[in-house]
PDB file of C-alpha atoms in Angstrom:
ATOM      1  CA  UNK A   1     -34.354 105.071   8.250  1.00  0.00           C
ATOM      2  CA  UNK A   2     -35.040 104.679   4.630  1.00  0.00           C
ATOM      3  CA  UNK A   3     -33.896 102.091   2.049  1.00  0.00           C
ATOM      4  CA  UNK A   4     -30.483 101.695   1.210  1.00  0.00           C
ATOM      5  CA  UNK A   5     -29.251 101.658  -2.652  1.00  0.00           C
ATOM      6  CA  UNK A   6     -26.699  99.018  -3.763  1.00  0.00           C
ATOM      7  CA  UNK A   7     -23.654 101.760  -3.458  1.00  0.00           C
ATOM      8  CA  UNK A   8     -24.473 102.900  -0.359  1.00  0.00           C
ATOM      9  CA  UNK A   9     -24.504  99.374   1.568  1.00  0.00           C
ATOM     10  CA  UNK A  10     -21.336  98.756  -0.426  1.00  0.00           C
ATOM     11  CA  UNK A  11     -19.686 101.780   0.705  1.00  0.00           C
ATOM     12  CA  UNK A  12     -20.825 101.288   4.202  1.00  0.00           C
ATOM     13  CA  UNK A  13     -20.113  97.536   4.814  1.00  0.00           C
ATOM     14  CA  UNK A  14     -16.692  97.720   2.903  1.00  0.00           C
ATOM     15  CA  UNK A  15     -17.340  95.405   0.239  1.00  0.00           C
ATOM     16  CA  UNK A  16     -17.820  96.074  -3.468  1.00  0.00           C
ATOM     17  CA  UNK A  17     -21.242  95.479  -5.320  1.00  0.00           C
ATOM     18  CA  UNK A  18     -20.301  92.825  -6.909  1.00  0.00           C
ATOM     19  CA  UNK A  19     -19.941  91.064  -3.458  1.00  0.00           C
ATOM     20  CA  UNK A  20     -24.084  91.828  -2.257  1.00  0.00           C
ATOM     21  CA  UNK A  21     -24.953  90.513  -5.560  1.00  0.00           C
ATOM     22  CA  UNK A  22     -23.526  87.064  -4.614  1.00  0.00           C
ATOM     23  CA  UNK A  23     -24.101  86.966  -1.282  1.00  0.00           C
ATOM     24  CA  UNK A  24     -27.759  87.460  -2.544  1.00  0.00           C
ATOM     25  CA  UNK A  25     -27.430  84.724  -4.967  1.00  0.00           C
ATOM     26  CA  UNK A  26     -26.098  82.656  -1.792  1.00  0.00           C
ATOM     27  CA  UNK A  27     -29.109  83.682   0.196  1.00  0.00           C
ATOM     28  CA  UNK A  28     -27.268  85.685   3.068  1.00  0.00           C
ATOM     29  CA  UNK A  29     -28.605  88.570   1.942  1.00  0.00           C
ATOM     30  CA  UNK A  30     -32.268  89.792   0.346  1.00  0.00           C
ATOM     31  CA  UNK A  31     -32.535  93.290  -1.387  1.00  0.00           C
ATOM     32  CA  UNK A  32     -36.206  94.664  -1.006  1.00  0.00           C
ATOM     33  CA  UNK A  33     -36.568  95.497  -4.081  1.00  0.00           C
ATOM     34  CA  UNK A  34     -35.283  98.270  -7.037  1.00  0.00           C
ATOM     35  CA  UNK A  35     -35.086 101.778  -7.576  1.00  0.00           C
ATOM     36  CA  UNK A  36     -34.794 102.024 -11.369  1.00  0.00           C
ATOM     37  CA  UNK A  37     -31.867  99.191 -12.136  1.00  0.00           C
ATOM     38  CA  UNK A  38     -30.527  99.718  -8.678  1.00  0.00           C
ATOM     39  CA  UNK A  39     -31.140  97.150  -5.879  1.00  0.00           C
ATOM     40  CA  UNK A  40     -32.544  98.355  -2.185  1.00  0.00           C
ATOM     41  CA  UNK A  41     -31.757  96.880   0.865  1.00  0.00           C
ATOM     42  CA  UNK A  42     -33.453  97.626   4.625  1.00  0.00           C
ATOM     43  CA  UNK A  43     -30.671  99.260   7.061  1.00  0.00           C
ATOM     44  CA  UNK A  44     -30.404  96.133   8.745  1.00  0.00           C
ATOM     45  CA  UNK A  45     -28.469  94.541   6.485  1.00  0.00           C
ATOM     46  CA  UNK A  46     -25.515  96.185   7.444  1.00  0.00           C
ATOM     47  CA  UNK A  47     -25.659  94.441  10.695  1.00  0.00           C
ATOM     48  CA  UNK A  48     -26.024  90.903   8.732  1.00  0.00           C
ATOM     49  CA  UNK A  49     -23.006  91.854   6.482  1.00  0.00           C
ATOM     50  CA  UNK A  50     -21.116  92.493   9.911  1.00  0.00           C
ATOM     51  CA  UNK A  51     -22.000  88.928  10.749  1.00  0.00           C
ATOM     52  CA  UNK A  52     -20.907  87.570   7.571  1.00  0.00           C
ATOM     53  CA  UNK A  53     -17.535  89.428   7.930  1.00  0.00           C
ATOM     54  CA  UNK A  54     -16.757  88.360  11.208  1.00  0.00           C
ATOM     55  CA  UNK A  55     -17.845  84.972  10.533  1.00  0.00           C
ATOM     56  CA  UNK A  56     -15.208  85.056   7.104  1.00  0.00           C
ATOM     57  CA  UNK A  57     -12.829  86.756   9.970  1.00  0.00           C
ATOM     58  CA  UNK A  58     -12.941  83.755  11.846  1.00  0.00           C
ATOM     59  CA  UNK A  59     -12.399  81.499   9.149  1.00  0.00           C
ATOM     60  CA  UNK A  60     -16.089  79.996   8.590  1.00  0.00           C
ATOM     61  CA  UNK A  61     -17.382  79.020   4.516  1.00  0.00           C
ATOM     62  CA  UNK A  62     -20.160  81.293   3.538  1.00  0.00           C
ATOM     63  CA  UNK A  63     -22.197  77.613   3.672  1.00  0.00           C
ATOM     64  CA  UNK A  64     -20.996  77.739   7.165  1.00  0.00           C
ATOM     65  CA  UNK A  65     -22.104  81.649   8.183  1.00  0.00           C
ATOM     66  CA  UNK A  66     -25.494  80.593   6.194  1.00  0.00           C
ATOM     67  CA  UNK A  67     -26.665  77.892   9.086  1.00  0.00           C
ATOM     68  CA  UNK A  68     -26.723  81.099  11.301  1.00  0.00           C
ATOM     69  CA  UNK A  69     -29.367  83.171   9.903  1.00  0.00           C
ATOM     70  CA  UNK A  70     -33.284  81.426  10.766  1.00  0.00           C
ATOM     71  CA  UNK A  71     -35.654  81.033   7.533  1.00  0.00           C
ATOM     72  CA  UNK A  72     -37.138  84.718   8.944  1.00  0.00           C
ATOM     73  CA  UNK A  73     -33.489  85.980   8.277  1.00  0.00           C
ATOM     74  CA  UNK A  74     -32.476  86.415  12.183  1.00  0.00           C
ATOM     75  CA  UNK A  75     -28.947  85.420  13.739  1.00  0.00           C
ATOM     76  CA  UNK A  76     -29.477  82.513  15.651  1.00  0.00           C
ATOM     77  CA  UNK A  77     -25.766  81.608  16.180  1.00  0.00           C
ATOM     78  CA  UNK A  78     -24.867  77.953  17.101  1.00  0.00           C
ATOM     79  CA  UNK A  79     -22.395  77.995  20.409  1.00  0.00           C
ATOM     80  CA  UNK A  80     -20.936  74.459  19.455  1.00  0.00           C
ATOM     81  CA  UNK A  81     -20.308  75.840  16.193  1.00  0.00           C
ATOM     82  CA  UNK A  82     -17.971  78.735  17.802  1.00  0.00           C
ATOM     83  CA  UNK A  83     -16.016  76.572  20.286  1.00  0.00           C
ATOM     84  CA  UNK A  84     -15.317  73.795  17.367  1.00  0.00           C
ATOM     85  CA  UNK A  85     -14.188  76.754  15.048  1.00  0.00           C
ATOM     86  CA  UNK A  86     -12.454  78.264  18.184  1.00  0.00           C
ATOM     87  CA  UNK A  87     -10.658  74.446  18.829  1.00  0.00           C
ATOM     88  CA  UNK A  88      -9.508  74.955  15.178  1.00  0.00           C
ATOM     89  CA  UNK A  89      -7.837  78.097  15.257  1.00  0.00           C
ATOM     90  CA  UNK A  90      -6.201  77.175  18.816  1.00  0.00           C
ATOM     91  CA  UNK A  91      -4.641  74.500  16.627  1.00  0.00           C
ATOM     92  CA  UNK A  92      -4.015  75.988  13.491  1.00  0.00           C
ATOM     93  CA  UNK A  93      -1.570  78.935  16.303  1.00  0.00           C
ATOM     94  CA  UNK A  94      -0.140  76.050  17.811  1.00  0.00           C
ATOM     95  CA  UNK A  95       0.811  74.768  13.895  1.00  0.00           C
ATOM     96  CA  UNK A  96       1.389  78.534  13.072  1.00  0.00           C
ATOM     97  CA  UNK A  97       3.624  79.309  16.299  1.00  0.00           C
ATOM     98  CA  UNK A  98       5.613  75.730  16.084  1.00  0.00           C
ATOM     99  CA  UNK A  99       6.226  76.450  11.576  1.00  0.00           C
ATOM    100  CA  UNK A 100       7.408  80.056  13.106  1.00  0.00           C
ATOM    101  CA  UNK A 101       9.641  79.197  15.668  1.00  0.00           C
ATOM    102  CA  UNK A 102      11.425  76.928  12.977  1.00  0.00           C
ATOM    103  CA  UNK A 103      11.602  79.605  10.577  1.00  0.00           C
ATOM    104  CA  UNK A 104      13.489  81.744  12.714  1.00  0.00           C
ATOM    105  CA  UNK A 105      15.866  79.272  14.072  1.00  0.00           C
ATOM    106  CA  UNK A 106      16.758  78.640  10.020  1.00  0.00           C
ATOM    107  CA  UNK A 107      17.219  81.760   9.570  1.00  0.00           C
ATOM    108  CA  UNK A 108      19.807  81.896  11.969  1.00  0.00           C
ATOM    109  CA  UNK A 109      21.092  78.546  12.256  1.00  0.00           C
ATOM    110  CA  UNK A 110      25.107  78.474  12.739  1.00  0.00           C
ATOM    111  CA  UNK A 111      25.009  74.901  10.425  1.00  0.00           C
ATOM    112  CA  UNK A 112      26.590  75.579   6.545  1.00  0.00           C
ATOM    113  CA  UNK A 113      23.706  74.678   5.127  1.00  0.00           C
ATOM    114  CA  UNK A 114      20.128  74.453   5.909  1.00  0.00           C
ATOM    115  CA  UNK A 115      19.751  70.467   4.818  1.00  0.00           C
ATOM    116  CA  UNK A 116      22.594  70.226   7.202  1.00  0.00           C
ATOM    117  CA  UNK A 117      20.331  71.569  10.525  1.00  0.00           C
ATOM    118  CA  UNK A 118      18.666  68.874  12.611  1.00  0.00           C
ATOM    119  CA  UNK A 119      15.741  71.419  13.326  1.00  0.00           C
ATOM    120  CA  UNK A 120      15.482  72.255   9.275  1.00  0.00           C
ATOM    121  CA  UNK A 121      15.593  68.719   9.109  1.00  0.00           C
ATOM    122  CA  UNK A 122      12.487  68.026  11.297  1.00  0.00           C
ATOM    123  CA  UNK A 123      10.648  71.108   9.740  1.00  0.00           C
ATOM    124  CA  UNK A 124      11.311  69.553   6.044  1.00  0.00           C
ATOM    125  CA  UNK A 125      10.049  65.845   7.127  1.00  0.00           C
ATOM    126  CA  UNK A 126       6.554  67.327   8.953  1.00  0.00           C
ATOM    127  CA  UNK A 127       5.921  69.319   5.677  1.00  0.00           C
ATOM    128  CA  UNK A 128       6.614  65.958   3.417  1.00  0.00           C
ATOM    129  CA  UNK A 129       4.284  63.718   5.800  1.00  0.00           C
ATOM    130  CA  UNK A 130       1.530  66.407   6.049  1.00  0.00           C
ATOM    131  CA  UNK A 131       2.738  67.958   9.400  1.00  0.00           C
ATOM    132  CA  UNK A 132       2.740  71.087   8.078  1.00  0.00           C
ATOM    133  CA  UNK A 133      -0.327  72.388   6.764  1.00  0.00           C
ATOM    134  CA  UNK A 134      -1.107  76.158   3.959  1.00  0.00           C
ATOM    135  CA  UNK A 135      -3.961  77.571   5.405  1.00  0.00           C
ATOM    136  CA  UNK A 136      -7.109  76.974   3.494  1.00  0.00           C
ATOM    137  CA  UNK A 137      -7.305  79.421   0.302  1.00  0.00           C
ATOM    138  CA  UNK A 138     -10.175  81.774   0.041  1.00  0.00           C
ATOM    139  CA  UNK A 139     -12.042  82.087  -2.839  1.00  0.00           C
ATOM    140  CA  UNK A 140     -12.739  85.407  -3.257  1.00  0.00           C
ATOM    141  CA  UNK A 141     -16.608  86.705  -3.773  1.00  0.00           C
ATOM    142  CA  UNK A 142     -17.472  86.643  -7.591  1.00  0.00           C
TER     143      UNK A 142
END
């Protein structure tokens, strides 16, 4: 298969062109070179900007997906690293599961008021000690 240009991976993977250029500036990615002003990339790099993707899926920093690729630019994917991410999300759904059972029990809690329901109550004191956590914001790709 020949080279791809800059649209056509961008097309392909999902992701505008604005995203390749950083991840290049990160080092996950490495165009082979340019056609005019247009950057070319071999055909595997769609497979590496699968990685990256499912690794963003998942919930990993880009610093984090970088420790997967070798200096020669080949997945070598660290095992610890997945169960310790997959420990984190079975936490985060615990958080997630207990912050939406209490939502739905305010919304239809028989008390007058909300600051009135023991269960609002509890929800309201976890989220002033730190009990209940915002997922981590991502920073979208420059």
């Amino acid at each position: 298969m020949t080279e791809l240009d800059i649209a056509e991976v961008a097309q392909r993977a999902g992701v505008p062109a604005s995203t390749l250029r950083f991840y290049e500036e990160k080092g996950l990615i490495a165009s082979t070179g340019r056609r005019g002003l247009r950057r070319q990339y071999d055909p595997g790099v769609l497979e590496r900007l699968a990685l990256i993707a499912l690794g963003r899926t998942a919930g990993f920093t880009l610093d984090e997906i970088a420790l997967v690729f070798t200096p020669e630019g080949e997945p070598h994917i660290d095992r610890r690293m997945l169960t310790d991410k997959a420990e984190e999300l079975d936490r985060r759904i615990r958080e997630l599961g207990a912050l939406r059972d209490s939502l739905r029990h305010a919304a239809a809690c028989p008390a007058p008021r909300h600051l009135e329901c023991p269960t609002f109550r509890r929800l309201l004191d976890a989220a002033a000690s730190g009990g209940v956590t915002t997922p981590r914001r991502r920073v979208p790709p420059r």
